Short mmCIF file of C-alpha atoms in Angstrom, two decimals:
data_model
loop_
_atom_site.label_atom_id
_atom_site.label_comp_id
_atom_site.label_asym_id
_atom_site.label_seq_id
_atom_site.Cartn_x
_atom_site.Cartn_y
_atom_site.Cartn_z
CA MET R 14 -4.49 -8.75 -18.85
CA LYS R 15 -3.33 -11.50 -16.52
CA MET R 16 0.33 -10.59 -17.05
CA HIS R 17 -0.45 -6.93 -16.38
CA THR R 18 -2.16 -7.90 -13.13
CA ASP R 19 0.82 -10.04 -12.09
CA LEU R 20 3.25 -7.18 -12.78
CA LYS R 21 1.16 -4.79 -10.68
CA HIS R 22 1.21 -7.39 -7.90
CA VAL R 23 5.00 -7.63 -8.19
CA ASP R 24 5.38 -3.83 -7.96
CA ALA R 25 3.16 -3.67 -4.87
CA ALA R 26 5.10 -6.55 -3.30
CA ALA R 27 8.36 -4.72 -4.05
CA ARG R 28 7.20 -1.60 -2.23
CA ARG R 29 5.99 -3.59 0.77
CA ALA R 30 9.19 -5.65 0.88
CA ALA R 31 11.39 -2.54 0.73
CA MET R 32 9.46 -0.86 3.53
CA TYR R 33 9.56 -4.03 5.66
CA SER R 34 13.29 -4.48 5.13
CA VAL R 35 14.25 -0.90 5.96
CA ILE R 36 12.15 -0.75 9.14
CA LEU R 37 13.17 -4.15 10.44
CA LEU R 38 16.89 -3.73 9.74
CA ALA R 39 16.86 -0.30 11.36
CA ILE R 40 15.28 -1.70 14.51
CA ALA R 41 17.72 -4.62 14.61
CA ALA R 42 20.68 -2.25 14.17
CA LEU R 43 19.78 0.05 17.08
CA PRO R 44 21.58 -2.00 19.77
CA MET R 45 24.82 -1.83 17.75
CA LEU R 46 24.50 1.91 17.20
CA ILE R 47 23.74 2.54 20.89
CA PRO R 48 25.51 -0.33 22.74
CA ALA R 49 24.70 1.12 26.15
CA MET R 50 20.99 0.54 25.62
CA MET R 51 21.42 -3.25 25.93
CA SER R 52 23.11 -5.45 28.49
CA GLU R 53 25.05 -8.61 27.73
CA TYR R 54 21.88 -10.58 28.40
CA GLY R 55 20.01 -8.36 25.96
CA PHE R 56 22.57 -9.05 23.24
CA GLU R 57 22.26 -12.77 24.02
CA ILE R 58 18.49 -12.65 23.45
CA GLY R 59 19.00 -10.49 20.37
CA PHE R 60 21.44 -13.01 18.90
CA ARG R 61 18.95 -15.84 19.39
CA LEU R 62 16.18 -13.75 17.89
CA LEU R 63 18.20 -12.86 14.79
CA VAL R 64 19.33 -16.45 14.16
CA LEU R 65 15.75 -17.68 14.55
CA LEU R 66 14.54 -14.90 12.23
CA THR R 67 17.07 -15.95 9.58
CA LEU R 68 15.92 -19.56 9.80
CA ALA R 69 12.26 -18.52 9.75
CA GLU R 70 12.78 -16.32 6.69
CA ALA R 71 14.42 -19.22 4.85
CA TRP R 72 11.73 -21.73 5.84
CA ASN R 73 8.96 -19.27 4.97
CA LEU R 74 10.35 -19.16 1.43
CA LEU R 75 10.22 -22.94 1.23
CA ALA R 76 6.88 -23.66 2.89
CA GLY R 77 4.99 -20.39 2.59
CA TYR R 78 5.82 -19.45 -0.99
CA GLY R 79 6.86 -22.83 -2.38
CA GLY R 80 4.61 -25.25 -0.50
CA MET R 81 7.63 -27.40 0.43
CA VAL R 82 6.99 -28.19 4.09
CA SER R 83 10.45 -29.42 5.04
CA LEU R 84 11.40 -30.78 8.44
CA GLY R 85 15.03 -31.21 7.42
CA ILE R 86 16.08 -27.83 8.79
CA ALA R 87 18.48 -29.43 11.27
CA SER R 88 20.31 -31.14 8.39
CA PHE R 89 21.58 -27.83 7.03
CA ILE R 90 22.10 -26.26 10.46
CA GLY R 91 24.29 -29.17 11.48
CA VAL R 92 26.25 -29.22 8.23
CA GLY R 93 26.87 -25.48 8.51
CA GLY R 94 28.08 -25.79 12.10
CA TYR R 95 30.48 -28.62 11.29
CA ILE R 96 31.87 -26.83 8.22
CA LEU R 97 32.60 -23.66 10.20
CA VAL R 98 34.39 -25.41 13.09
CA TRP R 99 36.38 -27.58 10.68
CA LEU R 100 37.54 -24.60 8.61
CA MET R 101 38.50 -22.58 11.68
CA ASN R 102 40.34 -25.49 13.29
CA ALA R 103 42.12 -26.76 10.18
CA TYR R 104 42.91 -23.51 8.39
CA GLY R 105 42.27 -20.73 10.90
CA MET R 106 39.82 -19.22 8.45
CA PRO R 107 38.25 -15.87 9.42
CA VAL R 108 34.57 -15.69 10.21
CA LEU R 109 33.24 -14.16 7.00
CA PRO R 110 34.79 -16.58 4.49
CA ALA R 111 33.94 -19.48 6.82
CA LEU R 112 30.26 -18.43 6.89
CA LEU R 113 30.27 -18.13 3.10
CA CYS R 114 31.64 -21.67 2.89
CA CYS R 115 28.87 -22.82 5.23
CA ALA R 116 26.27 -21.29 2.92
CA ALA R 117 27.91 -22.92 -0.09
CA GLY R 118 27.92 -26.29 1.70
CA GLY R 119 24.20 -25.98 2.47
CA ALA R 120 23.42 -25.12 -1.16
CA VAL R 121 25.48 -28.07 -2.44
CA LEU R 122 23.76 -30.46 -0.03
CA ALA R 123 20.36 -29.19 -1.21
CA ALA R 124 21.35 -29.74 -4.85
CA LEU R 125 22.57 -33.27 -4.10
CA VAL R 126 19.38 -34.41 -2.36
CA SER R 127 16.93 -32.45 -4.53
CA ARG R 128 16.40 -35.21 -7.11
CA ALA R 129 15.40 -37.63 -4.37
CA VAL R 130 13.25 -35.39 -2.16
CA PHE R 131 11.42 -33.65 -5.03
CA ARG R 132 10.04 -37.00 -6.12
CA LEU R 133 8.11 -37.01 -2.84
CA LYS R 134 4.91 -35.00 -2.61
CA GLY R 135 2.98 -33.54 0.31
CA LEU R 136 3.32 -35.47 3.54
CA TYR R 137 5.89 -37.82 1.99
CA PHE R 138 8.17 -34.85 1.25
CA THR R 139 7.85 -33.70 4.87
CA VAL R 140 8.64 -37.16 6.25
CA GLY R 141 11.47 -37.64 3.77
CA THR R 142 13.23 -34.43 4.80
CA LEU R 143 12.79 -35.36 8.47
CA ALA R 144 14.36 -38.76 7.78
CA MET R 145 17.28 -37.04 6.03
CA GLY R 146 18.04 -35.03 9.17
CA GLU R 147 17.83 -38.08 11.40
CA ALA R 148 20.07 -40.07 9.02
CA LEU R 149 22.73 -37.34 9.11
CA ARG R 150 22.53 -37.20 12.90
CA LEU R 151 23.04 -40.96 13.24
CA PHE R 152 25.87 -40.87 10.71
CA MET R 153 27.68 -38.15 12.68
CA ILE R 154 27.19 -40.01 15.97
CA ASN R 155 28.74 -43.17 14.57
CA SER R 156 31.53 -41.54 12.57
CA ASP R 157 34.88 -41.16 14.29
CA ALA R 158 36.04 -38.80 11.53
CA PHE R 159 33.57 -36.20 12.80
CA GLY R 160 34.21 -36.75 16.50
CA GLY R 161 31.37 -39.21 17.05
CA ALA R 162 28.87 -38.39 19.77
CA THR R 163 31.36 -35.98 21.40
CA GLY R 164 31.69 -33.80 18.33
CA TRP R 165 34.33 -31.13 17.83
CA PHE R 166 35.65 -28.28 19.93
CA ALA R 167 36.73 -25.06 18.25
CA SER R 168 40.40 -24.23 18.63
CA MET R 169 39.58 -20.53 19.11
CA ASP R 170 37.41 -18.95 21.77
CA PRO R 171 34.01 -17.63 20.67
CA PRO R 172 33.90 -13.89 19.91
CA PRO R 173 32.27 -11.52 22.45
CA ILE R 174 28.47 -11.53 22.42
CA ARG R 175 28.36 -8.02 20.93
CA SER R 176 30.48 -9.16 17.99
CA LEU R 177 28.28 -12.23 17.60
CA TYR R 178 25.24 -9.97 17.54
CA ALA R 179 26.83 -7.91 14.77
CA TRP R 180 27.53 -11.04 12.72
CA ALA R 181 24.00 -12.31 13.31
CA TRP R 182 22.61 -8.94 12.23
CA GLY R 183 24.68 -9.07 9.04
CA LEU R 184 23.39 -12.56 8.26
CA PHE R 185 19.82 -11.52 8.94
CA ALA R 186 20.25 -8.41 6.77
CA LEU R 187 21.51 -10.64 3.95
CA ALA R 188 18.60 -13.05 4.39
CA THR R 189 16.05 -10.22 4.45
CA GLY R 190 17.56 -8.64 1.34
CA ILE R 191 17.60 -11.90 -0.59
CA LEU R 192 14.07 -12.84 0.42
CA SER R 193 12.73 -9.36 -0.34
CA LEU R 194 14.29 -9.38 -3.80
CA TYR R 195 13.00 -12.87 -4.44
CA VAL R 196 9.45 -12.17 -3.26
CA CYS R 197 9.12 -9.01 -5.35
CA SER R 198 10.43 -10.67 -8.53
CA ARG R 199 8.70 -12.80 -11.12
CA LEU R 200 10.40 -15.84 -9.61
CA SER R 201 7.93 -15.68 -6.71
CA ILE R 202 5.01 -15.83 -9.14
CA ALA R 203 6.48 -18.94 -10.76
CA LEU R 204 7.14 -20.50 -7.35
CA LYS R 205 3.56 -19.85 -6.20
CA ALA R 206 2.25 -21.30 -9.45
CA VAL R 207 4.24 -24.48 -8.87
CA ARG R 208 2.98 -24.57 -5.28
CA ASP R 209 -0.67 -24.26 -6.31
CA ASP R 210 -0.58 -26.71 -9.24
CA GLU R 211 2.75 -28.05 -10.44
CA ALA R 212 1.30 -29.89 -13.46
CA ALA R 213 -0.61 -26.85 -14.69
CA ALA R 214 2.41 -24.59 -14.16
CA SER R 215 4.59 -26.97 -16.17
CA GLN R 216 2.09 -26.97 -19.04
CA LEU R 217 2.27 -23.16 -19.09
CA GLY R 218 6.04 -23.28 -19.54
CA VAL R 219 7.25 -22.98 -15.94
CA ARG R 220 10.26 -25.21 -15.31
CA ALA R 221 9.01 -26.57 -12.01
CA PHE R 222 12.16 -28.44 -10.99
CA ARG R 223 14.44 -25.46 -11.56
CA VAL R 224 12.09 -23.09 -9.74
CA LYS R 225 11.86 -25.38 -6.71
CA LEU R 226 15.59 -26.12 -6.78
CA GLY R 227 16.45 -22.40 -6.75
CA ALA R 228 14.26 -21.73 -3.71
CA PHE R 229 15.52 -24.90 -1.99
CA MET R 230 19.17 -23.96 -2.48
CA ILE R 231 18.68 -20.36 -1.32
CA ALA R 232 16.82 -21.43 1.82
CA SER R 233 19.33 -24.21 2.56
CA ALA R 234 22.30 -21.84 2.16
CA LEU R 235 20.78 -19.43 4.69
CA MET R 236 20.03 -22.27 7.12
CA ALA R 237 23.59 -23.57 6.87
CA ALA R 238 24.99 -20.08 7.47
CA ALA R 239 22.76 -19.79 10.55
CA GLY R 240 24.13 -23.15 11.70
CA GLY R 241 27.62 -21.76 11.28
CA MET R 242 26.65 -18.79 13.46
CA GLN R 243 25.42 -21.18 16.14
CA GLY R 244 28.66 -23.17 16.00
CA LEU R 245 30.66 -19.93 16.24
CA LYS R 246 28.77 -18.93 19.38
CA LEU R 247 29.00 -22.30 21.14
CA GLY R 248 32.63 -23.01 20.33
CA ALA R 249 31.74 -26.71 20.33
CA ILE R 250 29.42 -28.81 18.19
CA GLU R 251 27.97 -32.28 18.63
CA PRO R 252 25.36 -34.24 16.64
CA TYR R 253 22.57 -34.25 19.22
CA GLY R 254 22.39 -30.47 19.44
CA MET R 255 23.24 -29.44 15.88
CA PHE R 256 21.08 -32.08 14.15
CA GLY R 257 18.30 -32.18 16.76
CA ILE R 258 14.66 -32.05 15.67
CA SER R 259 14.10 -29.21 18.15
CA TRP R 260 15.44 -26.83 15.48
CA SER R 261 12.72 -27.88 13.05
CA ILE R 262 10.02 -27.57 15.72
CA ALA R 263 11.18 -24.08 16.75
CA VAL R 264 11.30 -22.75 13.17
CA LEU R 265 7.99 -24.36 12.20
CA SER R 266 6.31 -22.90 15.29
CA THR R 267 7.74 -19.47 14.56
CA VAL R 268 6.44 -19.27 11.00
CA ILE R 269 3.03 -20.85 11.65
CA ILE R 270 2.32 -18.68 14.69
CA GLY R 271 3.53 -15.55 12.91
CA GLY R 272 1.91 -16.19 9.54
CA LEU R 273 2.88 -18.69 6.84
CA GLY R 274 3.60 -17.06 3.50
CA LEU R 275 3.53 -13.49 4.90
CA ARG R 276 6.58 -11.23 4.94
CA LEU R 277 5.97 -10.06 8.50
CA GLY R 278 5.08 -13.55 9.70
CA PRO R 279 8.62 -14.62 10.72
CA LEU R 280 9.14 -11.39 12.68
CA ALA R 281 5.92 -11.69 14.70
CA GLY R 282 6.44 -15.40 15.26
CA ALA R 283 10.09 -15.06 16.32
CA ILE R 284 9.30 -12.35 18.85
CA PHE R 285 6.44 -14.43 20.26
CA VAL R 286 8.44 -17.69 20.44
CA VAL R 287 11.56 -16.11 21.99
CA ALA R 288 9.50 -14.15 24.53
CA LEU R 289 7.54 -17.27 25.47
CA GLY R 290 10.75 -19.27 25.83
CA GLU R 291 12.29 -16.67 28.14
CA TRP R 292 9.12 -16.42 30.21
CA LEU R 293 8.97 -20.19 30.73
CA ALA R 294 12.73 -20.81 30.82
CA ASP R 295 12.45 -22.43 34.26
CA TYR R 296 9.56 -24.67 33.18
CA PRO R 297 10.65 -26.53 30.02
CA ASP R 298 7.83 -29.10 30.18
CA VAL R 299 5.22 -26.36 30.48
CA HIS R 300 6.90 -24.51 27.63
CA ILE R 301 6.65 -27.49 25.28
CA ALA R 302 3.04 -28.22 26.21
CA LEU R 303 1.96 -24.59 25.91
CA THR R 304 3.69 -24.21 22.54
CA GLY R 305 1.78 -27.24 21.26
CA ILE R 306 -1.52 -25.85 22.52
CA ILE R 307 -0.85 -22.45 20.93
CA LEU R 308 0.01 -24.11 17.62
CA MET R 309 -3.25 -26.08 17.61
CA VAL R 310 -5.28 -22.98 18.46
CA VAL R 311 -3.57 -20.92 15.74
CA ILE R 312 -3.99 -23.63 13.10
CA ARG R 313 -7.67 -24.06 14.01
CA PHE R 314 -8.81 -20.46 14.48
CA ALA R 315 -6.16 -18.32 12.73
CA PRO R 316 -4.60 -20.43 9.96
CA GLN R 317 -2.77 -17.38 8.57
CA GLY R 318 -1.12 -16.70 11.93
CA LEU R 319 -1.03 -13.58 14.05
CA VAL R 320 -0.13 -11.30 11.16
CA GLY R 321 -2.85 -12.76 8.96
CA LEU R 322 -5.37 -12.34 11.78
CA CYS R 323 -4.40 -8.68 12.25
CA LEU R 324 -4.65 -8.03 8.50
CA SER R 325 -8.08 -9.67 8.35
CA MET R 326 -9.31 -7.55 11.24
CA ALA R 327 -7.91 -4.40 9.60
CA ARG R 328 -9.68 -5.20 6.32
CA SER R 329 -12.99 -6.01 7.96
CA ARG R 330 -13.08 -2.81 10.06
CA PRO R 331 -13.85 -0.42 7.14
CA LYS R 332 -16.56 -2.79 5.92
CA ARG R 333 -18.20 -2.85 9.34
CA ALA R 334 -17.94 0.93 9.56
CA ALA R 335 -19.59 1.32 6.15
CA ALA R 336 -22.33 -1.12 7.07
CA THR R 337 -23.15 0.66 10.34
CA SER R 338 -22.78 4.27 9.11
CA PRO R 339 -26.04 6.27 8.75
CA ALA R 340 -27.44 6.49 5.25
CA ARG R 341 -27.17 9.79 3.41
CA PRO R 342 -30.46 11.77 3.30
CA ASP R 343 -30.57 11.92 -0.51
CA ILE R 344 -30.16 8.15 -0.73
CA VAL R 345 -32.95 7.63 1.80
CA ALA R 346 -35.22 10.05 -0.07
CA HIS R 347 -34.53 8.27 -3.34
CA ALA R 348 -35.31 4.92 -1.73
CA LEU R 349 -38.65 6.31 -0.49
CA GLY R 350 -39.53 7.66 -3.91
CA ARG R 351 -39.14 11.32 -2.91
CA LYS R 352 -37.43 14.04 -4.82
#
């Protein structure tokens, strides 16, 4: 009976994921189909939105579905950026194979550190992944082989912003497809079981380490590819920007504000965060303070984020309508003992 219920849940999740993916990818593709509808500035904002969405999708898999609250996002972004610039400078590699190599590098890094970080639980895991990012940043700053604090400059000019938008859309489409397939498969059930109670899941036959490692490698590969996209756009990379903790804060804010563990959470959160950043672009201090205040309010009063709040309101509306609707005459007559 339990297995039957789980399979029904998987089928429903598959339908929702397919609908979400088709609608979102169609909206994101509109500017490419009708280039005149967006200016260069619009494509710039769209590129940022798509890269942030890719990162948020990956982190939502880790934290929302797997319970692995990682603050080492910048580790994989930085590694991806350095891999892309190195491959393009040393071998003149085209964009697509270079991005694939970035994703492979992120997955390999995740596999190498998994044994160490998976031994840490809860807050210790979060702090450990944050320390990993800071350690990589300091290593890059003090390593002459990677350009030190100056970093590297790409030998080729960055592509036009419209081309960058197309590449970012392709990466986001890939991330959405992978996450949708993962969420609507039995792997998501195993991952949620490990998140809720790893010991109990292991006793039931779930291979907890393999399940967590798979999600960790997928998310890390997407983050590294997003880092490669950022390096492609900038044409220059340096440790302070590529390995900065600001990446982790931006992605964490996006997913928590949108809705942790919800498929539409990254979308709502990314739109909100990017719009807020543009609105307060001339007031960076106010932006940081306001983002912190919004995070505290959301965590306190809407722990499932904006999407979760909207879903809760939508579910409670029919109940309120049923409670306030007038009683049927036959029911009233029966209650009064009349025929």
